[in-house]
Coordinates of C-alpha atoms in Angstrom, one line a residue:
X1 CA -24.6 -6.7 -1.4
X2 CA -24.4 -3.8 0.7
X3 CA -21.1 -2.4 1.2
X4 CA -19.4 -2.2 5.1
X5 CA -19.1 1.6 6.2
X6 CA -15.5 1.9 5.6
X7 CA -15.6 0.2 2.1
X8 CA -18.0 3.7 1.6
X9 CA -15.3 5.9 3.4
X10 CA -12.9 4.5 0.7
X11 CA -15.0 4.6 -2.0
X12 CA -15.4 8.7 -1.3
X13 CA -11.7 8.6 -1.8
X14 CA -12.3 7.6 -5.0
X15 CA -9.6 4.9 -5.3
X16 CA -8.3 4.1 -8.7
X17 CA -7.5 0.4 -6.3
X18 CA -9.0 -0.8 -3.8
X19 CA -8.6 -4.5 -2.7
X20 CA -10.5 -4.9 1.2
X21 CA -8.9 -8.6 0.9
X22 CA -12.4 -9.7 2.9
X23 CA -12.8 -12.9 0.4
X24 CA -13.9 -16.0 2.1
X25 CA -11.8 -19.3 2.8
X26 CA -10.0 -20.9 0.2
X27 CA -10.0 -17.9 -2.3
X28 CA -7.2 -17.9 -4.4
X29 CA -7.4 -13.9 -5.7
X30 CA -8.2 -10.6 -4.0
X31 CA -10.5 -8.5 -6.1
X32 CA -10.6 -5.0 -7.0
X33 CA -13.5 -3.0 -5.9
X34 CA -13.2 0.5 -7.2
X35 CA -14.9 1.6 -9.9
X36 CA -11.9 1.2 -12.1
X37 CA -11.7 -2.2 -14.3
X38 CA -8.8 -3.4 -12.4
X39 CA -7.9 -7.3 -12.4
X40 CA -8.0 -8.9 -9.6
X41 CA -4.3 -9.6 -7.3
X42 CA -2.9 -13.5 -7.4
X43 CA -1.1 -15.2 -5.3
X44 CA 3.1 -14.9 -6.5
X45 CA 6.6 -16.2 -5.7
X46 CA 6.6 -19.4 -3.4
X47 CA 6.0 -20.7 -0.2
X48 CA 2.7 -21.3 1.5
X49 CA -0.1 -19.3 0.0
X50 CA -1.8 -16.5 1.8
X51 CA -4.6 -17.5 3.8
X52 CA -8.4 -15.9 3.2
X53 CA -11.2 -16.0 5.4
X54 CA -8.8 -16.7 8.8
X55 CA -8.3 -13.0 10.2
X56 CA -10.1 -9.9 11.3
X57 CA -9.4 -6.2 9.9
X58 CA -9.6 -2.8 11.1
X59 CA -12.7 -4.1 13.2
X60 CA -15.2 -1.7 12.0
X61 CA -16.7 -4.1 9.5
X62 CA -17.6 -7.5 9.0
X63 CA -15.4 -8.6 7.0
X64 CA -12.1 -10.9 7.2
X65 CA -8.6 -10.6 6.0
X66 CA -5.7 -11.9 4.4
X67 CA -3.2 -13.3 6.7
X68 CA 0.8 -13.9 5.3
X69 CA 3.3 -16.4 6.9
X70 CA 6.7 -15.6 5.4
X71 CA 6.0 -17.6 2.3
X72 CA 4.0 -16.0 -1.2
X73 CA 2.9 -12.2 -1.6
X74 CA -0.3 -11.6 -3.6
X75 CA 0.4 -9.5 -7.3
X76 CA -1.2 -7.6 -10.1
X77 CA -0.4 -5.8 -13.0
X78 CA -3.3 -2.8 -13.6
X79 CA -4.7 -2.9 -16.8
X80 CA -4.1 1.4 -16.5
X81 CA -1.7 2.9 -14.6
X82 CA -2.9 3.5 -11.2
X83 CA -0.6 6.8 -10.5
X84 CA -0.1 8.5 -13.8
X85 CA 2.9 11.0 -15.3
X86 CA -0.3 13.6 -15.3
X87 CA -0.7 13.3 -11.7
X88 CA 0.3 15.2 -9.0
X89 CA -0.4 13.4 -5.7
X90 CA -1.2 10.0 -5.2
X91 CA -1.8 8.0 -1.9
X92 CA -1.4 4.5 -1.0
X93 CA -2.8 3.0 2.2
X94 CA -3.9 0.0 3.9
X95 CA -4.5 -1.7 7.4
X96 CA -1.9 -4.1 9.0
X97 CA -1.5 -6.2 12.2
X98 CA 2.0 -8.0 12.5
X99 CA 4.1 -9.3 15.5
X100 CA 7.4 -9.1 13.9
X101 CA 10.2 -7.0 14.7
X102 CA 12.6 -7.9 11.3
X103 CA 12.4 -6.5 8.5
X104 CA 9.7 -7.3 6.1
X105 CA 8.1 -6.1 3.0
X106 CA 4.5 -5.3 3.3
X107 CA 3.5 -4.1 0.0
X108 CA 5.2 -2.4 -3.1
X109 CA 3.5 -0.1 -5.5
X110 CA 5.4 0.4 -8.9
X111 CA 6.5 0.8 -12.5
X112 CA 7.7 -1.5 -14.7
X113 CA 10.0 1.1 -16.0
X114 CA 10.4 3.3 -13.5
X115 CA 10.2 4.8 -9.9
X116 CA 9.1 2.3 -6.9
X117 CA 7.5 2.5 -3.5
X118 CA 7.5 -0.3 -0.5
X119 CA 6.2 -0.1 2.4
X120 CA 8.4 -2.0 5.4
X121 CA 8.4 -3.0 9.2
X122 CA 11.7 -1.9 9.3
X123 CA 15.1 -4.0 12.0
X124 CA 13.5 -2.5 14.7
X125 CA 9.7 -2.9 14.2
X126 CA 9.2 0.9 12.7
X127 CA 7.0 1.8 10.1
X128 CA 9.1 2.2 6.7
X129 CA 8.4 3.9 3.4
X130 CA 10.5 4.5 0.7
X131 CA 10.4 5.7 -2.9
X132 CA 13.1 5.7 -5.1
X133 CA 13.9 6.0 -9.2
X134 CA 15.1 2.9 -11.3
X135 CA 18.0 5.2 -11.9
X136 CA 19.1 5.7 -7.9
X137 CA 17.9 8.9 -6.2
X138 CA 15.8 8.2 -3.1
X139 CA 12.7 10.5 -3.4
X140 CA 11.7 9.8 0.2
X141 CA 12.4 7.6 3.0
X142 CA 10.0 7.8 6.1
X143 CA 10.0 6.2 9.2
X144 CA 7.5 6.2 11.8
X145 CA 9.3 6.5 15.6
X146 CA 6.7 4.2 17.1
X147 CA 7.1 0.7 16.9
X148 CA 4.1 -1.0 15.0
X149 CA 5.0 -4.7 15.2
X150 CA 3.1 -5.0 18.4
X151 CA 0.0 -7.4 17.7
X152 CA -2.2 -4.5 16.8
X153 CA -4.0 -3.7 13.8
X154 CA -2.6 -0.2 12.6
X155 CA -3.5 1.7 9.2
X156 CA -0.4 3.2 6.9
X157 CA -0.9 5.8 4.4
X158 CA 2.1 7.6 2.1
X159 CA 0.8 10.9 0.4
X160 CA 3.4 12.3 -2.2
X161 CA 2.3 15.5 -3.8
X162 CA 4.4 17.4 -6.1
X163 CA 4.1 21.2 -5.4
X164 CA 6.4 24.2 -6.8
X165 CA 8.0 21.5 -8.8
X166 CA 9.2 20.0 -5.3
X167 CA 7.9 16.5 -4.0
X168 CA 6.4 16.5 -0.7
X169 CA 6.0 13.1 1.1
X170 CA 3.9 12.8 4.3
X171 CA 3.7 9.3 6.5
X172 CA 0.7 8.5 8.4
X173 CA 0.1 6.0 11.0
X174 CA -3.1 5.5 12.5
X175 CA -4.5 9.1 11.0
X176 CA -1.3 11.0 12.8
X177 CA 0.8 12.4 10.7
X178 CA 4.6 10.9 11.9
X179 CA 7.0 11.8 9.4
X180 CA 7.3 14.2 6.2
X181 CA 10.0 14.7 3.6
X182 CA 10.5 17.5 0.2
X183 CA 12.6 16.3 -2.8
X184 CA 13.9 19.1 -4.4
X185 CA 13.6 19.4 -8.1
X186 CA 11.2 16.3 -8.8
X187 CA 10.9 15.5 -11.7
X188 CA 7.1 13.8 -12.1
X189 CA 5.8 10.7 -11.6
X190 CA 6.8 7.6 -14.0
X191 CA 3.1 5.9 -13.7
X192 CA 3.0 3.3 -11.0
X193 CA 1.4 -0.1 -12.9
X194 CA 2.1 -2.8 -10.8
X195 CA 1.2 -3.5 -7.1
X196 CA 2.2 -6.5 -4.6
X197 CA 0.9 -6.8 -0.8
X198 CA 2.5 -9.0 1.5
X199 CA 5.7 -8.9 0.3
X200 CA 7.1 -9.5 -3.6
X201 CA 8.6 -12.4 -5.7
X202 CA 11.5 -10.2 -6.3
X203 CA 12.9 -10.4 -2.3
X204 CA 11.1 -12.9 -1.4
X205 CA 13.0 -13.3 1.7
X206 CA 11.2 -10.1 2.7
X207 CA 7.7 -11.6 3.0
X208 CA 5.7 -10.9 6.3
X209 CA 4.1 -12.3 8.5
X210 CA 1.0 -11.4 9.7
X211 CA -2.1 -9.6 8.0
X212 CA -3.4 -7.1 5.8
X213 CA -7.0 -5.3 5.1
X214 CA -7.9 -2.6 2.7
X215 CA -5.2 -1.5 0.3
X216 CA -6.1 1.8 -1.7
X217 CA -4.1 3.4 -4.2
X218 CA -5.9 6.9 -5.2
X219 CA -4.6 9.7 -7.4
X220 CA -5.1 12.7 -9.7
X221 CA -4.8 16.3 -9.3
X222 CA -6.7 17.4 -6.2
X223 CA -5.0 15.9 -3.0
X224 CA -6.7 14.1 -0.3
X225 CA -7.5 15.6 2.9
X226 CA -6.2 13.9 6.4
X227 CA -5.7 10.2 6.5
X228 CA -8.9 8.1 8.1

């Protein structure tokens, strides 16, 4: 099967995960399409199940999406790390459409024993990223100062690139760059291993509603150009 033109634009990326969430009605997993042997994302927490098959992406394809309604998240736990302590820029994207001003988790990509990111529509329907360590320090915090939880299908993408022992952070929204942040004296990346999109089992209060298309998570050495 022939893949849609921005299934190739990912796949230049070369994403260590990429999950387009285009499976049909009644699926029950989202599967990895990189090139990587990555399992496949299940449905976690409770609450009614995310819906395949029901709702449109970015638009520029034929395929569906995966729509959320406040109840489970989908989950995985990579076989490799995604984001290793070798790397020095990673970047984790996707496309969303949501109606809700409250805050809600959208995604979080992270170790089990170590530094986290989640992505948020923040109180006030911003765009919200943040990364922190297990042990405290907040490595970035961005906030986009348009309001995205206006019915719309947006794309997010976090950059973090570690330069002169410094971490920059850059948010995108829509391929503008809308907010950027350095953390002074950073000291590497943990290895990100675990991944959950539409919330996560651990807040599960936090769950959104609405839907998500194409989640990526690429990293190495050589940082990506501008977001798509």
């Amino acid at each position: 099967e022939l893949a849609s033109i921005i299934e190739e634009e990912y796949f230049l990326d070369g994403p260590r995960a990429y999950y387009p969430f285009g499976e049909p009605e009644g699926a029950i997993q989202a599967g990895n399409v990189s090139t990587t042997t990555q399992p496949a994302m299940s449905f976690s927490a409770t609450g009614a199940n995310p819906v395949f098959g029901n709702a449109t992406g970015p638009g520029t394809d034929d395929l569906t999406a995966v729509s959320f309604s406040a109840g489970k998240c989908l989950a995985v736990a990579f076989d490799q790390q995604v984001v290793t302590p070798a790397d020095t820029t990673y970047a984790w994207e996707f496309f969303f459409n949501t109606s809700t001003t409250a805050l809600r988790q959208m995604g979080r990509l992270y170790s089990s024993t170590g530094d986290s990111a989640q992505i948020y529509i923040n109180a006030t329907g911003k765009l919200n990223i943040l990364s922190n360590s297990i042990d405290g320090p907040i490595y970035y915090d961005l906030i986009s100062a348009a309001t995205v939880s206006d019915g719309a299908t947006h794309h997010a993408l976090v950059r973090a690139t570690i330069s002169g022992g410094d971490l920059v952070s850059t948010l995108y929204l829509d391929g503008t760059q809308v907010d950027t942040e350095t953390y002074v004296g950073f000291p590497g990346f943990t290895g990100f291993d675990r991944l959950t999109a539409g919330g996560e089992g651990e807040f599960a209060s936090l769950t959104m509603t609405g839907v998500l298309a194409h989640m990526a998570v690429t990293a190495g050495t050589t940082e990506l150009t501008a977001a798509r």
